[in-house]
PDB file of C-alpha atoms in Angstrom:
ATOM      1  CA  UNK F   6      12.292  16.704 -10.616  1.00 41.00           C
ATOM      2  CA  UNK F   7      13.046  13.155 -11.764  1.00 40.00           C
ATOM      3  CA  UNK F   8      10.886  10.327 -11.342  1.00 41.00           C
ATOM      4  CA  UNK F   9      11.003   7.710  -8.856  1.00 42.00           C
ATOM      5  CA  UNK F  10      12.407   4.492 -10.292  1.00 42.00           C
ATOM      6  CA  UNK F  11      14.944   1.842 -10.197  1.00 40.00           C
ATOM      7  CA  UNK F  12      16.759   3.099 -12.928  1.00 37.00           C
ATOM      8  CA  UNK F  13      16.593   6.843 -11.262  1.00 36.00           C
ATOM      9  CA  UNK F  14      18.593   6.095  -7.875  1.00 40.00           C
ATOM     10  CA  UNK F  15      18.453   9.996  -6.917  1.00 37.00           C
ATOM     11  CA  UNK F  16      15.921  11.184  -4.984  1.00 40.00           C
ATOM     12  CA  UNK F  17      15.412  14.792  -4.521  1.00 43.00           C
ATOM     13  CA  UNK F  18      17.495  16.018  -1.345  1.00 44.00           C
ATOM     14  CA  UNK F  19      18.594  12.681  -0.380  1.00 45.00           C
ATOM     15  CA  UNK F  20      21.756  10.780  -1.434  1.00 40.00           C
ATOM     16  CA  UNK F  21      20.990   7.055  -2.856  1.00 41.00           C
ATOM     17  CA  UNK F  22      23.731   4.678  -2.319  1.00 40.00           C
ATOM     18  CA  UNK F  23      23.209   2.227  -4.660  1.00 39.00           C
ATOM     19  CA  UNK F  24      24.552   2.123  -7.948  1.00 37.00           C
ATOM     20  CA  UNK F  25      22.825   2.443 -11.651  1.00 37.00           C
ATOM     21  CA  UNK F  26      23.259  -1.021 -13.407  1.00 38.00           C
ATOM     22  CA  UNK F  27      22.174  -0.797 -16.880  1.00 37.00           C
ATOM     23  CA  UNK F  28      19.805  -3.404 -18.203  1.00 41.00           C
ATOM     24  CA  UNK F  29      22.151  -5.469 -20.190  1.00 40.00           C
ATOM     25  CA  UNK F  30      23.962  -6.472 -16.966  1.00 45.00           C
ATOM     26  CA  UNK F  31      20.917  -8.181 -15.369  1.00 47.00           C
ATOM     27  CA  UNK F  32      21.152 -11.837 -15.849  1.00 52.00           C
ATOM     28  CA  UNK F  33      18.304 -13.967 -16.440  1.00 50.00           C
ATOM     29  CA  UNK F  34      18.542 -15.934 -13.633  1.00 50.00           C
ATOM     30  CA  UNK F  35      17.422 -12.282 -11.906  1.00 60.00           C
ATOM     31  CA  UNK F  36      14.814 -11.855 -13.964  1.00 52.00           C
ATOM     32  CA  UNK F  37      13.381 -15.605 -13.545  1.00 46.00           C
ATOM     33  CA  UNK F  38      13.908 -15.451  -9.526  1.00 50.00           C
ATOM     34  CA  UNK F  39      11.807 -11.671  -9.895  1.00 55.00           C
ATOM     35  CA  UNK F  40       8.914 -14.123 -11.543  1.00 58.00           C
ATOM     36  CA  UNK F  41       8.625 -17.065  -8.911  1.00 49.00           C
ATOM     37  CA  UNK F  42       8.916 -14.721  -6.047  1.00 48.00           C
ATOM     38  CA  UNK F  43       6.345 -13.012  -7.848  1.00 53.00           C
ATOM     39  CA  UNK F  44       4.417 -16.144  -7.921  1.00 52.00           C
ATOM     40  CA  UNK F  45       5.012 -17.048  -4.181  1.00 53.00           C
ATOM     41  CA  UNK F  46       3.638 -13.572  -3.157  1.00 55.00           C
ATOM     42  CA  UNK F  47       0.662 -13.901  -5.184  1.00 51.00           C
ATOM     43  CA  UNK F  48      -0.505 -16.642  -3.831  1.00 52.00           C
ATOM     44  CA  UNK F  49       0.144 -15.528  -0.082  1.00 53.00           C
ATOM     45  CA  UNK F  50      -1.852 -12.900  -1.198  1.00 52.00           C
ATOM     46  CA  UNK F  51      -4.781 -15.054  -1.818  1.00 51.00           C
ATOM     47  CA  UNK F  52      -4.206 -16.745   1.652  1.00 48.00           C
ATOM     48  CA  UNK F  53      -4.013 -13.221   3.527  1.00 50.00           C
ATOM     49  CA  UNK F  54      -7.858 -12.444   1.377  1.00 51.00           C
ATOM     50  CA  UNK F  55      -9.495 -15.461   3.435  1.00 47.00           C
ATOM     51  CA  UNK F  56      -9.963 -17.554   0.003  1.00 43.00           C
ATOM     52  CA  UNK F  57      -8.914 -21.121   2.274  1.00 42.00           C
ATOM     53  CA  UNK F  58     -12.404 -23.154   3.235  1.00 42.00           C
ATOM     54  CA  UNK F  59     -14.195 -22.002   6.909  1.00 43.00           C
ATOM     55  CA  UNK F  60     -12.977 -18.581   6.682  1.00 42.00           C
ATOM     56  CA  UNK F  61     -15.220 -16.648   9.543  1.00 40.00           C
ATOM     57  CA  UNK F  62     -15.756 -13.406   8.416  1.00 42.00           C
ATOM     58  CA  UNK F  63     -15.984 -10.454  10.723  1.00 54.00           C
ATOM     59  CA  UNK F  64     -15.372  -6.668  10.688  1.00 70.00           C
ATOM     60  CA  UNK F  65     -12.156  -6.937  12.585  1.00 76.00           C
ATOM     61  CA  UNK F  66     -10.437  -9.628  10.269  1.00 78.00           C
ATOM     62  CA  UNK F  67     -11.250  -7.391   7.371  1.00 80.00           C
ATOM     63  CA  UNK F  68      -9.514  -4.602   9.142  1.00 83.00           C
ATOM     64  CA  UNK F  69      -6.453  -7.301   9.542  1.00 86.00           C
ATOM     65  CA  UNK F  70      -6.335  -7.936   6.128  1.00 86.00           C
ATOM     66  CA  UNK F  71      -6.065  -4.557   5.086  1.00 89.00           C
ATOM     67  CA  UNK F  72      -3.625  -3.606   7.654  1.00 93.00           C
ATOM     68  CA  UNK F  73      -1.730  -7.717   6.770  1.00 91.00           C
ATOM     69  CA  UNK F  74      -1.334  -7.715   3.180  1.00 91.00           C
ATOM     70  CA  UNK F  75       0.110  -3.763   1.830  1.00 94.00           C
ATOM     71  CA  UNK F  76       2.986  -4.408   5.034  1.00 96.00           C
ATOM     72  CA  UNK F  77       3.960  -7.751   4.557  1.00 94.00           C
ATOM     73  CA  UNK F  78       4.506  -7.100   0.514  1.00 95.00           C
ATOM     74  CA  UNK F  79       6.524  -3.930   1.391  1.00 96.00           C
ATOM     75  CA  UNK F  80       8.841  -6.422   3.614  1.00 95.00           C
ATOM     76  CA  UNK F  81       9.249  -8.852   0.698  1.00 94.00           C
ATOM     77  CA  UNK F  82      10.492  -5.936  -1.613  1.00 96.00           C
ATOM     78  CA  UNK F  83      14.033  -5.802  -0.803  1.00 95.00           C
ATOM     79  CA  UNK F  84      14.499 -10.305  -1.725  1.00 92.00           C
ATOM     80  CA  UNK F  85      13.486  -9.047  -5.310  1.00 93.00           C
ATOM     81  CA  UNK F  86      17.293  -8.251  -8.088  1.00 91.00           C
ATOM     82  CA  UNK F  87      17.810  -4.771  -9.075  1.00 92.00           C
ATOM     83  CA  UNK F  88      16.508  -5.328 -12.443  1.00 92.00           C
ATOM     84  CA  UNK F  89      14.213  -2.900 -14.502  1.00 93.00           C
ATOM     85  CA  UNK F  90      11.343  -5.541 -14.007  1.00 93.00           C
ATOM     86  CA  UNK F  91      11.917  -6.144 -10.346  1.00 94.00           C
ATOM     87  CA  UNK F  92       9.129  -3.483  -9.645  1.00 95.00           C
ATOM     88  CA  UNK F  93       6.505  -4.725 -12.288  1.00 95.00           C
ATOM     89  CA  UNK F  94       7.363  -8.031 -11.436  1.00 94.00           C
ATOM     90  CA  UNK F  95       6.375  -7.326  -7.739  1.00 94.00           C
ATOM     91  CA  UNK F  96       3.647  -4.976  -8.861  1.00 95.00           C
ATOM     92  CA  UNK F  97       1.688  -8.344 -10.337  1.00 93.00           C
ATOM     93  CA  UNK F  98       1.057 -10.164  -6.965  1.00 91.00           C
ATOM     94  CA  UNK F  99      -1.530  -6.935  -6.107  1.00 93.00           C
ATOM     95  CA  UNK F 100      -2.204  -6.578  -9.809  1.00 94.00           C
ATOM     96  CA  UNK F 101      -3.684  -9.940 -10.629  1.00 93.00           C
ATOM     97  CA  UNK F 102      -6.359  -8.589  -7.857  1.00 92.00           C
ATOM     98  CA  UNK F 103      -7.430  -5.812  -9.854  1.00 96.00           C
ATOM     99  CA  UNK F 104      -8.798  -8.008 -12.096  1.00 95.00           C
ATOM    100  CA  UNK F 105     -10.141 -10.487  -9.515  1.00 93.00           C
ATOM    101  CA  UNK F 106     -12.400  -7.939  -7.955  1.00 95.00           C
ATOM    102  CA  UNK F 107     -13.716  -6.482 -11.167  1.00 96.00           C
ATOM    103  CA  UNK F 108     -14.590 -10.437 -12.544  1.00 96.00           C
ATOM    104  CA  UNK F 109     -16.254 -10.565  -8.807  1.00 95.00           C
ATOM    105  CA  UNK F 110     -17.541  -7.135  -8.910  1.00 95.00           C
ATOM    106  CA  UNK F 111     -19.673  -7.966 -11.789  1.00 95.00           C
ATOM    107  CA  UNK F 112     -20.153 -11.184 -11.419  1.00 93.00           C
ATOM    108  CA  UNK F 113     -17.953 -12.856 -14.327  1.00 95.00           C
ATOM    109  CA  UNK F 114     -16.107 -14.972 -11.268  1.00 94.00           C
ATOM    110  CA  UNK F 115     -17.479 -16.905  -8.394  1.00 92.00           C
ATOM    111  CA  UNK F 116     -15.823 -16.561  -4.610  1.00 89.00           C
ATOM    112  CA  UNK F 117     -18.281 -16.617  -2.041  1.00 87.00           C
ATOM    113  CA  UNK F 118     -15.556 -17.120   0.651  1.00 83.00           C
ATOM    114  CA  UNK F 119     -13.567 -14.197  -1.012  1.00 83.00           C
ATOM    115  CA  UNK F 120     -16.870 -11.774  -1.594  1.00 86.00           C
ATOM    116  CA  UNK F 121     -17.656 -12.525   1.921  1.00 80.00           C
ATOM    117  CA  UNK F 122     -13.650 -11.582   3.453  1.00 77.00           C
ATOM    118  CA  UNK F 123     -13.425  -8.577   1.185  1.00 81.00           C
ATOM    119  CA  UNK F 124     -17.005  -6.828   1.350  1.00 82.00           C
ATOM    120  CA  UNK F 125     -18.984  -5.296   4.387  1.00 80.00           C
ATOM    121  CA  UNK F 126     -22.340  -7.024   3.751  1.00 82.00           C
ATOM    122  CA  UNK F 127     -21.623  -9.603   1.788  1.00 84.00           C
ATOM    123  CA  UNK F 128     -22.341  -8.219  -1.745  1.00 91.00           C
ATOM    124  CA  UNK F 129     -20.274  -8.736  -4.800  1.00 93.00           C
ATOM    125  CA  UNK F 130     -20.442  -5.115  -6.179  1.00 94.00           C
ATOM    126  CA  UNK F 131     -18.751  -3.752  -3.341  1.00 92.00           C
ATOM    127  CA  UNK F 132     -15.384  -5.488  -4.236  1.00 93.00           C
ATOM    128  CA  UNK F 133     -15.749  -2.754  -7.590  1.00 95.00           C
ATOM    129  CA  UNK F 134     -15.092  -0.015  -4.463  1.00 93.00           C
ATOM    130  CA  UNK F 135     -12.480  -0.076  -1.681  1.00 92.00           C
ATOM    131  CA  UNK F 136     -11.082  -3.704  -2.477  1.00 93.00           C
ATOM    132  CA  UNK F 137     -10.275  -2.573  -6.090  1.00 96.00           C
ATOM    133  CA  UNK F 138      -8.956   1.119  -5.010  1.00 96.00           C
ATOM    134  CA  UNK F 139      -6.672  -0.861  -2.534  1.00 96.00           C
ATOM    135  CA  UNK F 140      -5.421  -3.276  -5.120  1.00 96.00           C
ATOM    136  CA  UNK F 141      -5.256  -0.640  -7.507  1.00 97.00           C
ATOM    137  CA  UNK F 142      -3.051   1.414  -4.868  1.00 97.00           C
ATOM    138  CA  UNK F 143      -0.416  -1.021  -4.093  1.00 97.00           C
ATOM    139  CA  UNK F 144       0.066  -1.810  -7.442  1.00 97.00           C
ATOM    140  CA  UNK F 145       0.994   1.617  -9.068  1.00 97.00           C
ATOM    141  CA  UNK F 146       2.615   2.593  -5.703  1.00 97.00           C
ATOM    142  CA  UNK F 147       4.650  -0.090  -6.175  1.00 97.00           C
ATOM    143  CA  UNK F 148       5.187   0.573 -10.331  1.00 97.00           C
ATOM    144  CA  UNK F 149       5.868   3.985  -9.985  1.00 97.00           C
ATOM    145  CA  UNK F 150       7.952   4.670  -6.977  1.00 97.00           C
ATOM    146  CA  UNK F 151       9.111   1.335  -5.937  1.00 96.00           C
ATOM    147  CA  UNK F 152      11.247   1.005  -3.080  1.00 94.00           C
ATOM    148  CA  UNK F 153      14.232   3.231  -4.021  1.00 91.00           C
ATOM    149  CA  UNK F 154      11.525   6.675  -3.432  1.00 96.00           C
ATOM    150  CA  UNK F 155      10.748   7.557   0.395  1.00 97.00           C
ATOM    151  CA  UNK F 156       7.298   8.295  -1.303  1.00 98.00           C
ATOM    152  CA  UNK F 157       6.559   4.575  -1.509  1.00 98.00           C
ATOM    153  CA  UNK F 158       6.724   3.208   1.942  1.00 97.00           C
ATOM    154  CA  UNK F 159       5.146   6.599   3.268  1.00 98.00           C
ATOM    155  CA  UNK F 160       2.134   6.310   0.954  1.00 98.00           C
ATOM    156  CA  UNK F 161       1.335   2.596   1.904  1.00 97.00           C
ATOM    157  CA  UNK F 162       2.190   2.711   5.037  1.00 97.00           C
ATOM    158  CA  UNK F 163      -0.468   5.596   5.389  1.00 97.00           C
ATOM    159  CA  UNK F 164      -2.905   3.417   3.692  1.00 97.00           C
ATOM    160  CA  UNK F 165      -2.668   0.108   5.233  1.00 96.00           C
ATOM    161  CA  UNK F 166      -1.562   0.926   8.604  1.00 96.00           C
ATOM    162  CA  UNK F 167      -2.766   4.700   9.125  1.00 96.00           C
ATOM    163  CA  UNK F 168      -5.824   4.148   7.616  1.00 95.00           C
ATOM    164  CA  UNK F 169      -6.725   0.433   8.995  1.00 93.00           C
ATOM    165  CA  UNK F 170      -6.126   1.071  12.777  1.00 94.00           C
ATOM    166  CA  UNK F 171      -8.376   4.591  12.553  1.00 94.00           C
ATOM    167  CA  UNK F 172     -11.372   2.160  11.357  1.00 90.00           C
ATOM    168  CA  UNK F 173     -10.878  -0.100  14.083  1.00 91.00           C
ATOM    169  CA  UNK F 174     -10.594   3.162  16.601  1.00 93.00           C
ATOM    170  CA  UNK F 175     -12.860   4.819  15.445  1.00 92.00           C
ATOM    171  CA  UNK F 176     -15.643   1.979  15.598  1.00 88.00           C
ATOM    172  CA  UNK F 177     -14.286   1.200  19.653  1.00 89.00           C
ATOM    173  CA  UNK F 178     -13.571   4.292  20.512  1.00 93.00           C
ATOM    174  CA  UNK F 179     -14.999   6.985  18.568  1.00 90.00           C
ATOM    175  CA  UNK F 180     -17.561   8.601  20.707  1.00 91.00           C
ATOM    176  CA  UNK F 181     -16.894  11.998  19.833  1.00 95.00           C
ATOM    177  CA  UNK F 182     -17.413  12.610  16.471  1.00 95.00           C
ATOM    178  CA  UNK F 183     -15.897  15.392  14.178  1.00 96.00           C
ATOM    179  CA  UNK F 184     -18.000  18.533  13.847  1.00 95.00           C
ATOM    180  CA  UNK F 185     -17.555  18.518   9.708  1.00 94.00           C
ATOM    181  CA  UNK F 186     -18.049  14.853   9.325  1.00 94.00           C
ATOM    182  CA  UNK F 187     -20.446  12.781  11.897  1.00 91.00           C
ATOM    183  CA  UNK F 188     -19.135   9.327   9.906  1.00 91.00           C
ATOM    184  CA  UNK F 189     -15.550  10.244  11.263  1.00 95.00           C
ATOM    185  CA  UNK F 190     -14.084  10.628  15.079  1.00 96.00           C
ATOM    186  CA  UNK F 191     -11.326  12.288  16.726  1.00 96.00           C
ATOM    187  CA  UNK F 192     -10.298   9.046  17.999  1.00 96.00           C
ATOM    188  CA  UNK F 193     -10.014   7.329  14.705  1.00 96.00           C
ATOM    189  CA  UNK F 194      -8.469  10.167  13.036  1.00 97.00           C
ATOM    190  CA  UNK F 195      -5.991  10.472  15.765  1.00 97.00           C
ATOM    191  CA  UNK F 196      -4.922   7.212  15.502  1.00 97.00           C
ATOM    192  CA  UNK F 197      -4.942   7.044  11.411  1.00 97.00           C
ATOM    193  CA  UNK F 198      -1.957   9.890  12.294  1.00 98.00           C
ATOM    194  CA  UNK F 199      -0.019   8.242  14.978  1.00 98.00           C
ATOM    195  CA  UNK F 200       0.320   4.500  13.524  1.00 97.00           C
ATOM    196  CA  UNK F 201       0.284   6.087  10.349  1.00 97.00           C
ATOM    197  CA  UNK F 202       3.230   7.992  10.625  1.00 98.00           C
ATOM    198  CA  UNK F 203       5.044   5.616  13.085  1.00 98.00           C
ATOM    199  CA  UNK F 204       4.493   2.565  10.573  1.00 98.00           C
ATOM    200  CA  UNK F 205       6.170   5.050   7.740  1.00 98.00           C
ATOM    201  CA  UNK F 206       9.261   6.081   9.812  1.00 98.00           C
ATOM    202  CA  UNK F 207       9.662   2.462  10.649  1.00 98.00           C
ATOM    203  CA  UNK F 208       9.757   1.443   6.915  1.00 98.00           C
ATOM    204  CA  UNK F 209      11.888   4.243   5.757  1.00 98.00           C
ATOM    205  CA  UNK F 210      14.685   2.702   8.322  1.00 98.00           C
ATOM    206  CA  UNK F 211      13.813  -0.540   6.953  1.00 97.00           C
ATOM    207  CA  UNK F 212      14.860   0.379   3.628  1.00 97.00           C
ATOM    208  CA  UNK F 213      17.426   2.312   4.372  1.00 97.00           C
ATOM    209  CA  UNK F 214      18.771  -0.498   5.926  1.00 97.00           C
ATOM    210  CA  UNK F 215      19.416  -1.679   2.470  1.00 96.00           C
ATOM    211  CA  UNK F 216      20.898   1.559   1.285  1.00 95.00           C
ATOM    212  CA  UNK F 217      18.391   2.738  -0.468  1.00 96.00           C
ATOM    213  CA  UNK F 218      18.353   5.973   0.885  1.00 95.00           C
ATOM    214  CA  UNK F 219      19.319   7.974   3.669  1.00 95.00           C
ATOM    215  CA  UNK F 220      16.811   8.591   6.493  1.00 97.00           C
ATOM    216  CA  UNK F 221      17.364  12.219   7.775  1.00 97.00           C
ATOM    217  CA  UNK F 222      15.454  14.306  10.333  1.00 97.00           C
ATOM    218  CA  UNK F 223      14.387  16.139   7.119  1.00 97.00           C
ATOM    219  CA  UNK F 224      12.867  13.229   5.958  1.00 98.00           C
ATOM    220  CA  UNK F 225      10.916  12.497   9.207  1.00 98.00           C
ATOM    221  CA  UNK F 226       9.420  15.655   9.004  1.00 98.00           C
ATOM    222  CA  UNK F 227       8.337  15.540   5.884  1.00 98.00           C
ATOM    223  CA  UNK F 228       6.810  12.165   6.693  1.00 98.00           C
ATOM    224  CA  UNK F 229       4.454  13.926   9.068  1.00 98.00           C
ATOM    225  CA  UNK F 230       3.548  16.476   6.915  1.00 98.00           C
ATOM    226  CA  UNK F 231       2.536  13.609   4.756  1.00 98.00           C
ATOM    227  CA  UNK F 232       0.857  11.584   7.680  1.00 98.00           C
ATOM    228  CA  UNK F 233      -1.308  14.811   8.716  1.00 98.00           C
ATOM    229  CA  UNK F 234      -2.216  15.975   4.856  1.00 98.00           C
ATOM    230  CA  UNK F 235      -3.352  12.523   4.390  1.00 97.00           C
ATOM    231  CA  UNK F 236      -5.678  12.501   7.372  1.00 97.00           C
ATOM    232  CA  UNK F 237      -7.228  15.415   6.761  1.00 97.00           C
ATOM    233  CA  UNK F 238      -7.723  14.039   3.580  1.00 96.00           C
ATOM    234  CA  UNK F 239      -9.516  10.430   5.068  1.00 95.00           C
ATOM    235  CA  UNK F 240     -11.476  12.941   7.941  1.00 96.00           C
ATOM    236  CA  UNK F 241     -13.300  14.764   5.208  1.00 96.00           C
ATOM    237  CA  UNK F 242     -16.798  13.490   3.852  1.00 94.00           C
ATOM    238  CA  UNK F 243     -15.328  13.471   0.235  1.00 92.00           C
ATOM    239  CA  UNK F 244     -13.576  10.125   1.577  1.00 89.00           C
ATOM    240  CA  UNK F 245     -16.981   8.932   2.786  1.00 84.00           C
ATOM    241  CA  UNK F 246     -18.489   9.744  -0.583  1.00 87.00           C
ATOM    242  CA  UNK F 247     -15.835   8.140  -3.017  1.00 90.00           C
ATOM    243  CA  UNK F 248     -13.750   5.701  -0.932  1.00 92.00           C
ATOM    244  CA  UNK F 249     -10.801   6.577   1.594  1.00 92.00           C
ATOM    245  CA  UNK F 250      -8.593   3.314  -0.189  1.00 94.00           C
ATOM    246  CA  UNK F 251      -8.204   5.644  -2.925  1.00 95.00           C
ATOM    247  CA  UNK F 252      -8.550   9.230  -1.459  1.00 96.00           C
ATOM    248  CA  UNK F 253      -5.212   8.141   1.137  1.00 97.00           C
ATOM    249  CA  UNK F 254      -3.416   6.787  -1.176  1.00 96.00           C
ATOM    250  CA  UNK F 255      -3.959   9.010  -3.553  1.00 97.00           C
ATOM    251  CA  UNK F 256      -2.614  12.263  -1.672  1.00 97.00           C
ATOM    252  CA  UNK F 257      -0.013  10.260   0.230  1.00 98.00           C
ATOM    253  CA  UNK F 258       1.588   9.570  -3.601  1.00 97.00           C
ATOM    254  CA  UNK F 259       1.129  12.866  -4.576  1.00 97.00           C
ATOM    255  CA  UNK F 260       2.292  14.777  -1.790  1.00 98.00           C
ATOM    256  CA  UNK F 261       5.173  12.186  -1.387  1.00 97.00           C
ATOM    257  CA  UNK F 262       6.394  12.965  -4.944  1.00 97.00           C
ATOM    258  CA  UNK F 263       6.088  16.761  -4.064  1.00 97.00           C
ATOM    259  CA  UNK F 264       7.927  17.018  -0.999  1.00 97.00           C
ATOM    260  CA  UNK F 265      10.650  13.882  -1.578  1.00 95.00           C
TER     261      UNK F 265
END
């Protein structure tokens, strides 16, 4: 099986129809356009994370956030070249946040606004958990499939949409709770699987708008198999014991590069 990446425009069972360009053909003017759109996403980034003065935090903007910022990258991927770097390059606007949570995390660096958007009670050392799983998730997503893999768009659309909207259903809806995990309800999960995998099939078009890649029903299917794997996954207590930002993304990837 070959790995997902620009210069690798075959994707098991699906025909790419873009062409390989060898590295010596990219200009620099790609490669300098790659950095300051790089740049510009960054710091919409740290716009989307609440950073700006008066920024009123509640449980239902974080929720927006984490639905707001994986989505709105994934739309910006297609305005970057076709060069080797285009994926790293687009990898650092989540990447520099890696390292932002962990100088927060243990207090090296000093946000209150930020600490305040990002965490659930308003402590520091709870940007070291889901905040940095999520950065750390749209970052190697991003590295290691890029946009030319179905696997990609599947696995973050799982995690920002799937996953955001069952937090917000569960918490509004969730009266029934699931039998194996009382921290989890049928109405959130339910929900992490419909927007989930609606969010996903409305990406893969979206790319393969660009010719990318072919959307077939084979595909589709295959992008519910992922949906319902990965909320089985989030359902489980595992995810309440480690941290579903990194359990969902984490099986979405892998099963992605499995099954694609």
């Amino acid at each position: 099986m070959k790995w997902p990446n620009e210069m690798f425009l075959i994707s098991k069972g699906h025909r790419m129809s873009s062409t390989l360009v060898r590295p010596e053909h990219y200009s620099k003017q790609n490669v300098n356009w790659d950095c300051l759109f790089s740049i510009s996403l960054f710091k919409r980034t740290k716009t989307n994370l609440g950073v700006h003065r008066g920024y009123r935090v509640k449980k239902l903007n974080r929720k927006f956030v984490h639905i707001n910022i994986g989505l709105v990258f994934m739309l910006c991927w297609p305005l970057f070249s076709n060069g080797p770097q285009a994926p790293y390059l687009a990898a650092l606007a989540p990447g520099v946040n890696i390292f932002r949570m962990i100088g927060l995390g243990f207090g090296i660096l000093k946000n209150e606004a930020m600490v305040k958007s990002m965490s659930r009670y308003g402590d520091a050392r709870e940007l070291l958990k889901g905040p940095l799983y999520y950065a750390c998730s749209l970052t190697f997503i991003t590295i290691l499939f890029w946009r030319t893999s179905p696997t990609a768009p599947v696995a973050m659309a799982t995690l920002c949409a799937g996953d955001g909207v069952a937090d917000i259903a569960g918490r509004r809806l969730g009266t029934i709770k699931l039998p194996y995990n009382r921290n989890k309800s049928f109405a959130g999960s339910f929900a992490m699987l419909i927007m989930g995998f609606t969010v996903s099939v409305g990406y893969l078009f979206y790319f393969a708008s660009f010719g990318y890649y072919e959307v077939s029903l084979q595909m589709i299917m295959l992008t519910l198999f992922i949906s319902i794997a990965a909320t089985i996954i989030e359902s489980l207590p595992i995810s309440t014991d480690i941290d579903d930002n990194l359990t969902v993304s984490l099986i979405s990837a892998l099963v992605g590069f499995l099954v694609f």
